[in-house]
Short mmCIF file of C-alpha atoms and ligand atoms in Angstrom, two decimals:
data_model
loop_
_atom_site.label_atom_id
_atom_site.label_comp_id
_atom_site.label_asym_id
_atom_site.label_seq_id
_atom_site.Cartn_x
_atom_site.Cartn_y
_atom_site.Cartn_z
CA MET H 802 96.72 -46.67 -60.13
CA PRO H 803 94.43 -45.30 -57.54
CA PRO H 804 93.12 -47.05 -54.48
CA LEU H 805 90.48 -49.99 -55.38
CA VAL H 806 87.46 -49.53 -53.23
CA HIS H 807 84.23 -51.91 -52.83
CA VAL H 808 80.57 -51.16 -51.97
CA ILE H 809 78.00 -53.89 -50.84
CA ALA H 810 74.82 -54.44 -51.30
CA ALA H 811 72.38 -57.26 -50.47
CA ALA H 812 69.33 -57.12 -49.71
CA ARG H 813 66.92 -54.35 -50.01
CA PRO H 814 67.58 -51.81 -46.49
CA ASN H 815 70.94 -51.88 -48.49
CA PHE H 816 70.29 -50.19 -51.38
CA MET H 817 69.20 -47.08 -49.74
CA LYS H 818 72.51 -46.89 -47.65
CA VAL H 819 74.62 -47.84 -50.93
CA ALA H 820 72.53 -44.94 -53.49
CA PRO H 821 74.24 -41.70 -52.29
CA LEU H 822 77.34 -43.59 -51.15
CA MET H 823 77.90 -44.42 -54.58
CA HIS H 824 77.03 -41.32 -56.12
CA ALA H 825 79.18 -39.44 -53.74
CA LEU H 826 82.41 -41.80 -54.75
CA ARG H 827 82.06 -42.18 -58.48
CA ARG H 828 82.59 -37.76 -58.28
CA GLU H 829 86.20 -38.81 -56.73
CA SER H 830 88.98 -39.09 -58.51
CA TRP H 831 91.36 -40.25 -55.88
CA CYS H 832 89.83 -43.90 -56.13
CA ARG H 833 87.95 -45.72 -58.28
CA THR H 834 84.65 -47.55 -56.80
CA GLU H 835 83.30 -51.13 -57.99
CA LEU H 836 79.68 -51.62 -56.44
CA VAL H 837 79.32 -55.48 -55.94
CA HIS H 838 75.38 -57.09 -55.11
CA THR H 839 75.82 -60.36 -53.26
CA GLY H 840 72.22 -61.66 -54.47
CA GLN H 841 71.08 -61.92 -50.66
CA HIS H 842 67.55 -60.47 -52.02
CA TYR H 843 66.67 -61.29 -55.68
CA ASP H 844 63.06 -60.21 -56.67
CA ALA H 845 62.21 -57.66 -59.08
CA SER H 846 60.25 -56.11 -56.95
CA MET H 847 63.14 -56.36 -53.67
CA SER H 848 66.16 -55.23 -55.68
CA ASP H 849 65.65 -54.31 -59.04
CA ALA H 850 63.17 -51.42 -58.24
CA PHE H 851 65.52 -50.05 -55.84
CA PHE H 852 68.18 -49.59 -58.31
CA ARG H 853 66.02 -47.72 -61.45
CA ASP H 854 64.54 -45.57 -57.93
CA LEU H 855 67.81 -44.98 -56.84
CA ALA H 856 70.03 -44.23 -59.33
CA ILE H 857 72.89 -46.77 -58.30
CA PRO H 858 74.52 -48.05 -61.36
CA THR H 859 74.94 -51.38 -62.31
CA PRO H 860 76.72 -53.80 -59.95
CA ASP H 861 80.93 -54.29 -61.06
CA HIS H 862 80.31 -57.80 -59.90
CA HIS H 863 76.86 -60.23 -58.81
CA LEU H 864 77.80 -63.10 -56.57
CA GLY H 865 74.00 -64.59 -57.85
CA VAL H 866 74.13 -65.41 -53.36
CA GLY H 867 70.26 -65.63 -53.02
CA SER H 868 68.21 -67.30 -50.00
CA GLY H 869 68.78 -70.60 -47.97
CA SER H 870 69.55 -71.04 -44.03
CA HIS H 871 71.79 -68.67 -42.05
CA ALA H 872 75.31 -70.97 -42.37
CA GLU H 873 74.23 -71.43 -46.59
CA GLN H 874 73.56 -67.65 -47.12
CA THR H 875 76.90 -66.62 -45.34
CA ALA H 876 78.86 -69.37 -46.16
CA GLY H 877 77.77 -68.76 -49.83
CA VAL H 878 77.95 -64.89 -49.94
CA MET H 879 81.24 -65.64 -48.53
CA ILE H 880 83.15 -68.25 -50.65
CA ALA H 881 81.48 -65.82 -53.63
CA TYR H 882 83.21 -62.75 -52.55
CA ASP H 883 86.65 -64.07 -51.51
CA LYS H 884 86.81 -65.69 -55.05
CA VAL H 885 86.12 -61.60 -56.31
CA CYS H 886 88.41 -60.34 -53.10
CA ARG H 887 91.72 -62.46 -54.64
CA THR H 888 90.80 -60.96 -58.24
CA ALA H 889 90.46 -57.87 -57.65
CA ARG H 890 92.17 -56.84 -55.03
CA PRO H 891 90.23 -53.62 -53.08
CA ASP H 892 92.01 -51.52 -51.07
CA TRP H 893 88.96 -50.94 -48.67
CA VAL H 894 85.54 -53.05 -48.55
CA ILE H 895 82.13 -50.82 -46.85
CA VAL H 896 79.94 -52.84 -46.09
CA VAL H 897 76.77 -51.25 -44.46
CA GLY H 898 74.08 -52.10 -42.27
CA ASP H 899 73.05 -55.59 -40.27
CA VAL H 900 72.20 -58.56 -43.17
CA ASN H 901 73.63 -61.65 -43.21
CA SER H 902 75.55 -60.53 -46.41
CA THR H 903 77.26 -56.96 -44.09
CA VAL H 904 78.82 -59.21 -42.57
CA ALA H 905 80.14 -62.61 -44.82
CA CYS H 906 82.50 -60.09 -46.72
CA ALA H 907 83.41 -58.49 -43.66
CA LEU H 908 84.59 -61.06 -41.78
CA VAL H 909 86.31 -61.86 -45.79
CA GLY H 910 88.35 -58.64 -45.96
CA ALA H 911 89.65 -58.79 -42.45
CA LYS H 912 90.59 -62.26 -43.29
CA LEU H 913 92.12 -61.48 -46.90
CA GLY H 914 94.26 -57.72 -44.76
CA ILE H 915 91.63 -55.27 -46.84
CA ARG H 916 90.76 -52.78 -44.88
CA VAL H 917 86.59 -52.73 -44.66
CA ALA H 918 84.53 -50.06 -42.84
CA HIS H 919 81.51 -50.14 -41.50
CA LEU H 920 78.28 -47.69 -42.60
CA GLU H 921 75.42 -48.02 -39.66
CA ALA H 922 77.96 -49.21 -36.82
CA GLY H 923 76.99 -49.30 -33.28
CA LEU H 924 73.63 -50.10 -33.19
CA ARG H 925 72.79 -51.79 -30.67
CA SER H 926 69.54 -53.77 -29.34
CA PHE H 927 71.00 -55.90 -26.74
CA ASP H 928 69.11 -58.58 -28.75
CA ARG H 929 71.26 -61.44 -29.14
CA THR H 930 67.77 -63.12 -29.99
CA MET H 931 68.06 -60.99 -33.74
CA PRO H 932 70.23 -62.44 -36.68
CA GLU H 933 71.55 -58.58 -36.73
CA GLU H 934 72.07 -57.94 -33.61
CA ILE H 935 74.74 -61.46 -34.24
CA ASN H 936 76.07 -59.56 -37.56
CA ARG H 937 76.19 -55.85 -36.27
CA VAL H 938 78.59 -57.92 -33.50
CA VAL H 939 80.66 -59.33 -35.07
CA THR H 940 80.61 -56.75 -38.06
CA ASP H 941 81.33 -54.11 -35.04
CA SER H 942 84.21 -56.31 -33.86
CA ILE H 943 85.82 -56.95 -36.83
CA ALA H 944 86.00 -53.48 -39.23
CA ASP H 945 88.94 -50.52 -38.84
CA LEU H 946 86.32 -47.97 -39.22
CA LEU H 947 82.91 -47.48 -37.53
CA TRP H 948 80.47 -45.00 -38.96
CA THR H 949 78.43 -44.23 -36.75
CA PRO H 950 74.76 -42.60 -37.20
CA SER H 951 74.10 -41.34 -33.40
CA PRO H 952 75.70 -41.32 -30.16
CA ASP H 953 73.96 -43.73 -28.68
CA GLY H 954 75.74 -45.69 -31.38
CA ASP H 955 79.34 -43.93 -30.53
CA ALA H 956 78.30 -45.36 -26.92
CA ASN H 957 78.04 -48.81 -27.50
CA LEU H 958 81.52 -49.30 -29.19
CA LYS H 959 83.40 -47.10 -26.56
CA ARG H 960 82.19 -49.74 -24.29
CA GLU H 961 83.02 -52.69 -26.29
CA GLY H 962 86.58 -51.43 -26.58
CA VAL H 963 86.37 -50.22 -30.30
CA ALA H 964 89.00 -47.44 -29.54
CA ALA H 965 88.12 -43.27 -30.38
CA GLU H 966 89.89 -43.12 -32.90
CA ARG H 967 88.47 -46.09 -35.15
CA ILE H 968 84.57 -44.84 -34.44
CA GLU H 969 83.58 -41.61 -36.96
CA ARG H 970 79.72 -39.79 -36.40
CA VAL H 971 78.23 -39.79 -39.45
CA GLY H 972 74.73 -39.67 -39.79
CA ASN H 973 72.12 -41.57 -41.37
CA ILE H 974 72.72 -42.08 -44.94
CA MET H 975 68.75 -42.67 -45.65
CA ILE H 976 68.10 -39.35 -44.74
CA ASP H 977 70.71 -38.68 -48.14
CA THR H 978 68.42 -41.16 -50.39
CA PHE H 979 65.05 -39.11 -49.16
CA GLU H 980 66.36 -35.61 -49.27
CA MET H 981 67.54 -36.72 -53.22
CA LEU H 982 64.58 -37.99 -53.58
CA ARG H 983 61.87 -35.72 -52.63
CA PRO H 984 60.59 -33.61 -54.98
CA ARG H 985 60.04 -37.02 -57.03
CA ILE H 986 58.24 -38.42 -54.22
CA GLU H 987 56.53 -35.21 -52.84
CA GLU H 988 54.98 -35.53 -57.10
CA GLU H 989 54.04 -39.19 -56.35
CA ALA H 990 50.61 -39.40 -55.44
CA GLY H 991 50.78 -43.32 -55.75
CA HIS H 992 48.01 -43.40 -52.48
CA ARG H 993 45.03 -42.19 -55.00
CA ARG H 994 45.64 -45.20 -56.61
CA PHE H 995 44.41 -47.02 -53.90
CA GLY H 996 41.61 -44.75 -53.08
CA LEU H 997 43.30 -43.44 -50.62
CA GLU H 998 43.28 -39.49 -48.97
CA ALA H 999 46.42 -38.02 -47.89
CA GLY H 1000 45.89 -38.13 -43.80
CA GLY H 1001 43.95 -40.60 -43.79
CA PHE H 1002 45.41 -43.93 -44.06
CA GLY H 1003 48.32 -46.41 -41.93
CA VAL H 1004 50.82 -47.53 -44.20
CA VAL H 1005 51.84 -51.69 -42.81
CA THR H 1006 55.27 -53.39 -43.27
CA LEU H 1007 56.07 -56.70 -41.66
CA HIS H 1008 59.06 -58.90 -41.42
CA ARG H 1009 60.53 -60.15 -38.63
CA PRO H 1010 61.05 -63.92 -38.40
CA ALA H 1011 60.38 -62.60 -34.67
CA ASN H 1012 56.67 -61.29 -35.47
CA VAL H 1013 55.62 -63.51 -38.71
CA ASP H 1014 57.94 -67.28 -38.31
CA ASP H 1015 55.93 -68.26 -35.98
CA PRO H 1016 52.26 -69.15 -36.42
CA ALA H 1017 50.51 -68.02 -33.48
CA VAL H 1018 52.74 -64.71 -33.27
CA LEU H 1019 51.92 -64.01 -36.81
CA GLY H 1020 48.25 -64.48 -35.86
CA ARG H 1021 47.75 -63.05 -32.99
CA LEU H 1022 49.84 -59.59 -35.60
CA VAL H 1023 46.67 -60.39 -37.75
CA ASP H 1024 44.30 -60.18 -35.35
CA GLY H 1025 45.34 -57.07 -34.27
CA LEU H 1026 45.88 -55.77 -37.26
CA ALA H 1027 42.27 -56.89 -38.84
CA GLY H 1028 40.64 -55.03 -35.37
CA LEU H 1029 42.14 -51.66 -36.79
CA ALA H 1030 41.18 -51.92 -40.10
CA GLN H 1031 37.73 -51.59 -38.94
CA ARG H 1032 38.56 -48.17 -37.56
CA ILE H 1033 41.48 -46.56 -40.29
CA ASP H 1034 42.31 -47.68 -43.85
CA LEU H 1035 45.48 -49.89 -44.21
CA VAL H 1036 47.97 -50.45 -47.07
CA PHE H 1037 50.52 -54.13 -46.24
CA PRO H 1038 52.99 -54.17 -48.49
CA VAL H 1039 53.60 -57.93 -48.63
CA HIS H 1040 58.02 -58.95 -47.87
CA PRO H 1041 57.96 -62.09 -49.48
CA ARG H 1042 58.97 -63.83 -45.84
CA THR H 1043 55.76 -62.50 -44.91
CA ARG H 1044 54.25 -63.61 -47.63
CA LYS H 1045 55.16 -67.27 -47.67
CA MET H 1046 54.32 -67.58 -43.36
CA LEU H 1047 50.91 -65.98 -44.20
CA GLN H 1048 50.63 -68.71 -46.71
CA THR H 1049 51.45 -71.75 -44.59
CA ALA H 1050 49.71 -70.02 -41.32
CA GLY H 1051 46.54 -70.45 -43.27
CA LEU H 1052 46.39 -66.54 -42.29
CA LEU H 1053 46.38 -64.97 -45.51
CA ALA H 1054 42.83 -65.49 -46.64
CA ARG H 1055 42.14 -63.82 -43.05
CA LEU H 1056 43.32 -60.84 -43.59
CA GLU H 1057 42.17 -60.27 -47.24
CA ALA H 1058 38.59 -60.44 -46.45
CA CYS H 1059 39.30 -57.05 -44.63
CA PRO H 1060 37.29 -54.39 -46.27
CA ARG H 1061 39.81 -51.26 -45.46
CA LEU H 1062 43.60 -53.24 -45.68
CA GLN H 1063 45.53 -53.78 -48.82
CA LEU H 1064 47.55 -56.38 -49.43
CA VAL H 1065 50.63 -55.34 -51.98
CA GLU H 1066 53.78 -56.96 -53.73
CA PRO H 1067 56.73 -54.96 -51.85
CA LEU H 1068 56.28 -51.03 -53.58
CA GLY H 1069 59.61 -49.57 -54.94
CA TYR H 1070 60.67 -46.39 -52.94
CA ILE H 1071 59.28 -43.44 -54.34
CA ASP H 1072 56.03 -45.25 -54.67
CA PHE H 1073 56.77 -46.24 -50.60
CA MET H 1074 57.66 -43.35 -49.35
CA GLY H 1075 55.01 -42.11 -51.26
CA LEU H 1076 52.32 -43.74 -48.60
CA VAL H 1077 54.56 -42.97 -45.55
CA THR H 1078 54.80 -39.33 -46.38
CA ARG H 1079 51.05 -38.76 -46.59
CA ALA H 1080 50.11 -41.49 -43.65
CA ALA H 1081 48.69 -41.04 -40.76
CA VAL H 1082 50.05 -43.12 -38.79
CA VAL H 1083 53.61 -45.73 -39.94
CA ILE H 1084 52.80 -49.95 -38.24
CA THR H 1085 55.63 -51.60 -39.35
CA ASP H 1086 59.17 -54.31 -37.22
CA SER H 1087 61.90 -52.84 -40.35
CA GLY H 1088 64.34 -50.61 -38.75
CA GLY H 1089 64.95 -47.93 -42.02
CA VAL H 1090 60.96 -47.26 -41.57
CA GLN H 1091 60.96 -46.77 -38.05
CA GLU H 1092 64.43 -43.46 -39.30
CA GLU H 1093 62.39 -42.72 -41.72
CA THR H 1094 59.04 -42.19 -40.00
CA THR H 1095 61.15 -40.63 -37.38
CA TYR H 1096 63.32 -37.97 -39.99
CA LEU H 1097 58.98 -37.19 -40.82
CA GLY H 1098 57.67 -37.09 -38.15
CA ILE H 1099 55.15 -39.58 -39.59
CA PRO H 1100 53.60 -41.38 -35.60
CA CYS H 1101 55.07 -44.61 -35.57
CA LEU H 1102 53.94 -48.27 -33.79
CA THR H 1103 57.19 -50.59 -33.83
CA LEU H 1104 55.72 -54.13 -33.52
CA ARG H 1105 58.62 -55.93 -31.38
CA PRO H 1106 60.20 -55.64 -27.24
CA ASN H 1107 62.88 -53.73 -28.45
CA THR H 1108 64.36 -51.63 -31.08
CA GLU H 1109 68.41 -50.52 -31.37
CA ARG H 1110 68.05 -47.25 -33.19
CA PRO H 1111 66.63 -45.69 -29.51
CA VAL H 1112 66.78 -42.04 -30.44
CA THR H 1113 64.01 -43.06 -32.43
CA LEU H 1114 62.22 -43.02 -29.36
CA THR H 1115 64.22 -40.54 -27.43
CA GLU H 1116 63.85 -37.64 -30.10
CA GLY H 1117 61.70 -39.14 -32.38
CA SER H 1118 57.82 -40.31 -33.64
CA ASN H 1119 58.44 -44.16 -32.69
CA ARG H 1120 56.51 -46.01 -29.70
CA LEU H 1121 57.21 -49.92 -29.24
CA VAL H 1122 54.05 -51.79 -29.53
CA THR H 1123 52.64 -55.27 -28.77
CA PRO H 1124 49.57 -57.21 -30.67
CA ASP H 1125 47.36 -56.64 -27.47
CA SER H 1126 48.71 -52.92 -27.40
CA LEU H 1127 48.44 -51.93 -30.63
CA PRO H 1128 44.46 -50.39 -30.91
CA GLN H 1129 45.63 -47.80 -27.88
CA GLU H 1130 48.34 -47.29 -29.53
CA ALA H 1131 46.90 -46.10 -32.68
CA GLU H 1132 44.28 -44.36 -31.28
CA ALA H 1133 46.79 -42.76 -29.76
CA ALA H 1134 49.01 -42.23 -32.18
CA LEU H 1135 46.45 -40.54 -34.05
CA ALA H 1136 45.57 -37.70 -32.51
CA ARG H 1137 48.53 -37.16 -30.99
CA GLY H 1138 49.70 -36.51 -34.82
CA ARG H 1139 52.51 -35.74 -37.22
CA ARG H 1140 55.60 -34.85 -34.70
CA THR H 1141 57.85 -31.34 -35.31
CA GLU H 1142 60.04 -31.19 -33.18
CA ALA H 1143 63.69 -31.51 -35.55
CA PRO H 1144 65.00 -34.63 -36.51
CA PRO H 1145 68.07 -36.20 -34.86
CA ALA H 1146 71.28 -34.62 -35.08
CA LEU H 1147 73.47 -35.30 -38.30
CA TRP H 1148 69.91 -36.62 -40.04
CA ASP H 1149 69.48 -33.98 -42.38
CA GLY H 1150 71.14 -35.89 -46.26
CA ARG H 1151 74.67 -34.72 -46.05
CA THR H 1152 76.09 -38.23 -44.25
CA ALA H 1153 77.54 -39.30 -47.68
CA GLY H 1154 79.69 -36.21 -48.25
CA ARG H 1155 80.77 -36.48 -44.40
CA VAL H 1156 81.72 -41.13 -45.29
CA VAL H 1157 83.72 -39.58 -48.85
CA ASP H 1158 85.68 -37.13 -46.20
CA SER H 1159 86.45 -39.80 -42.91
CA LEU H 1160 87.66 -42.38 -46.61
CA ARG H 1161 90.40 -39.72 -48.15
CA ARG H 1162 91.07 -39.23 -44.78
CA HIS H 1163 92.21 -42.52 -43.85
CA LEU H 1164 93.58 -43.47 -47.48
CA ALA H 1165 95.64 -40.72 -46.91
C1 LIG F 2151 66.61 -60.06 -45.21
C2 LIG F 2151 67.74 -59.91 -43.73
C3 LIG F 2151 67.30 -58.75 -42.46
C4 LIG F 2151 66.53 -57.13 -42.80
C5 LIG F 2151 65.72 -57.91 -44.55
C6 LIG F 2151 64.63 -57.12 -45.54
C7 LIG F 2151 69.33 -61.42 -43.23
C8 LIG F 2151 69.91 -62.33 -42.08
N1 LIG F 2151 68.21 -60.78 -42.63
O1 LIG F 2151 65.86 -60.74 -43.90
O2 LIG F 2151 67.99 -58.36 -41.94
O3 LIG F 2151 66.04 -56.02 -42.08
O4 LIG F 2151 66.67 -58.78 -45.05
O5 LIG F 2151 63.95 -56.38 -45.88
O6 LIG F 2151 70.20 -61.19 -43.63
N2 LIG F 2151 62.39 -64.55 -50.55
C9 LIG F 2151 62.17 -63.98 -51.76
N3 LIG F 2151 62.46 -63.00 -52.23
C10 LIG F 2151 64.01 -62.42 -52.37
C11 LIG F 2151 64.23 -62.19 -51.09
C12 LIG F 2151 64.00 -63.38 -50.16
O7 LIG F 2151 60.77 -64.75 -52.09
O8 LIG F 2151 64.11 -61.12 -53.23
C13 LIG F 2151 61.96 -64.91 -49.90
C14 LIG F 2151 62.48 -66.39 -49.24
O9 LIG F 2151 61.99 -66.93 -49.00
C15 LIG F 2151 63.91 -66.22 -48.12
C16 LIG F 2151 62.79 -65.56 -47.55
O10 LIG F 2151 62.59 -64.60 -48.24
O11 LIG F 2151 64.02 -67.29 -47.86
C17 LIG F 2151 64.24 -64.68 -46.32
O12 LIG F 2151 64.82 -63.54 -47.44
P1 LIG F 2151 66.84 -62.94 -46.71
O13 LIG F 2151 67.51 -62.50 -46.73
O14 LIG F 2151 66.86 -64.52 -46.03
O15 LIG F 2151 65.86 -62.73 -45.34
P2 LIG F 2151 64.60 -61.52 -44.55
O16 LIG F 2151 64.02 -62.23 -44.75
O17 LIG F 2151 64.92 -60.85 -46.25
N1 LIG F 2152 61.02 -49.76 -48.27
C1 LIG F 2152 60.14 -50.19 -49.49
N2 LIG F 2152 58.74 -50.84 -50.01
C2 LIG F 2152 58.14 -51.10 -49.35
C3 LIG F 2152 59.21 -51.56 -47.79
C4 LIG F 2152 60.04 -50.60 -47.70
O1 LIG F 2152 61.01 -49.19 -50.57
O2 LIG F 2152 57.61 -51.72 -49.27
C5 LIG F 2152 61.82 -48.97 -47.90
C6 LIG F 2152 62.07 -48.44 -46.09
O3 LIG F 2152 61.25 -47.22 -46.80
C7 LIG F 2152 63.21 -47.96 -46.38
C8 LIG F 2152 63.28 -49.39 -46.66
O4 LIG F 2152 63.07 -50.37 -47.08
O5 LIG F 2152 64.44 -47.16 -46.98
C9 LIG F 2152 63.12 -50.82 -45.12
O6 LIG F 2152 63.98 -51.99 -45.39
P1 LIG F 2152 63.39 -53.22 -44.84
O7 LIG F 2152 61.98 -52.71 -43.45
O8 LIG F 2152 63.28 -54.02 -45.86
O9 LIG F 2152 64.06 -53.80 -43.53
P2 LIG F 2152 65.10 -52.99 -42.53
O10 LIG F 2152 65.53 -52.41 -42.36
O11 LIG F 2152 64.36 -53.86 -41.53
O12 LIG F 2152 65.92 -53.75 -41.95
#
């Protein structure tokens, strides 16, 4: 029987990393591939919509873990995945990104002696107040094989003592998903549904705990967005965490009162990228969106003091901003327009193929 590979999917940003990998691995006969969904994200708009848009196969195992504190969620995934591994006995576990399920499944695999590969390894914000930074550091320290998207990832891992032969630069797999769906994204005219003209609006996403969990910080962001909405139309698909915090802090009504700001439910990938590709500017704290805008050259203003994706600053269209600097930065971004330089190396839509080749070599 060929070796068994488990691919772990858990939360929204995982689905666009897992889709091309599942499609590529399912074409191979030298391994069997099973998809495990931990259930970290479970709303239809945060999970099912992506299985549909990205044609991800139905998971072979669904752990149904859901939300909770970091400890509850991480432990819940570990307990449930440990049971699956003891029965299914995978030879490799592939984890992607930096969410709680990533570190949970990596820990389970490592402790059962199953080899662990991490796709999107080596990224560092050097900010340990970010839950994802802890997940990245721990996952990379126990993974057997580390697939990086950019040279900074290789350098970070080497500095942390990871042996060079365990690091392979494969590029950015999210670009594979974008290229796979580009025709449908370009066809999609969802901006018209919002009454918007291509090139004449901004897209907003926010969900980082550091931005949305403290009502005072969130209030400053709401003020900044309300100010910007006097200058340009904005569409804001609201993450469930953010909606909950806006409601709790009594800030939702202030945003709803802005005539040029449209608050909508989280969008599916094709709808969302349909808007992003036609946006004049994107305002975000998302990791993935910093990368997608860099690939497309669309001005991106990231509401964070740091980024684990520095190539989006040095070789892309991303700028780090604060609520206070947002108005000037937005004016500058609108004046600057799109960046036309080539995207970072290996962000080329062929990362899944490199990952599959690498895995085959390591299995042999
Ligand atoms: C998680 C990841 C974060 C990633 C983000 C992408 C961790 C530590 N965080 O953050 O790195 O950037 O996903 O979106 O793994 N909720 C729902 N429905 C859902 C999912 C969540 O209502 O389908 C609500 C729940 O109230 C939940 C809260 O959102 O408590 C937060 O969800 P959680 O998965 O813990 O973290 P995210 O903020 O989504
Ligand atoms: N995304 C989406 N719909 C939305 C917001 C984001 O499809 O309403 C996509 C986005 O294009 C990117 C991914 O979700 O591919 C990023 O996920 P998220 O921002 O939730 O997480 P992060 O990347 O910050 O971990």
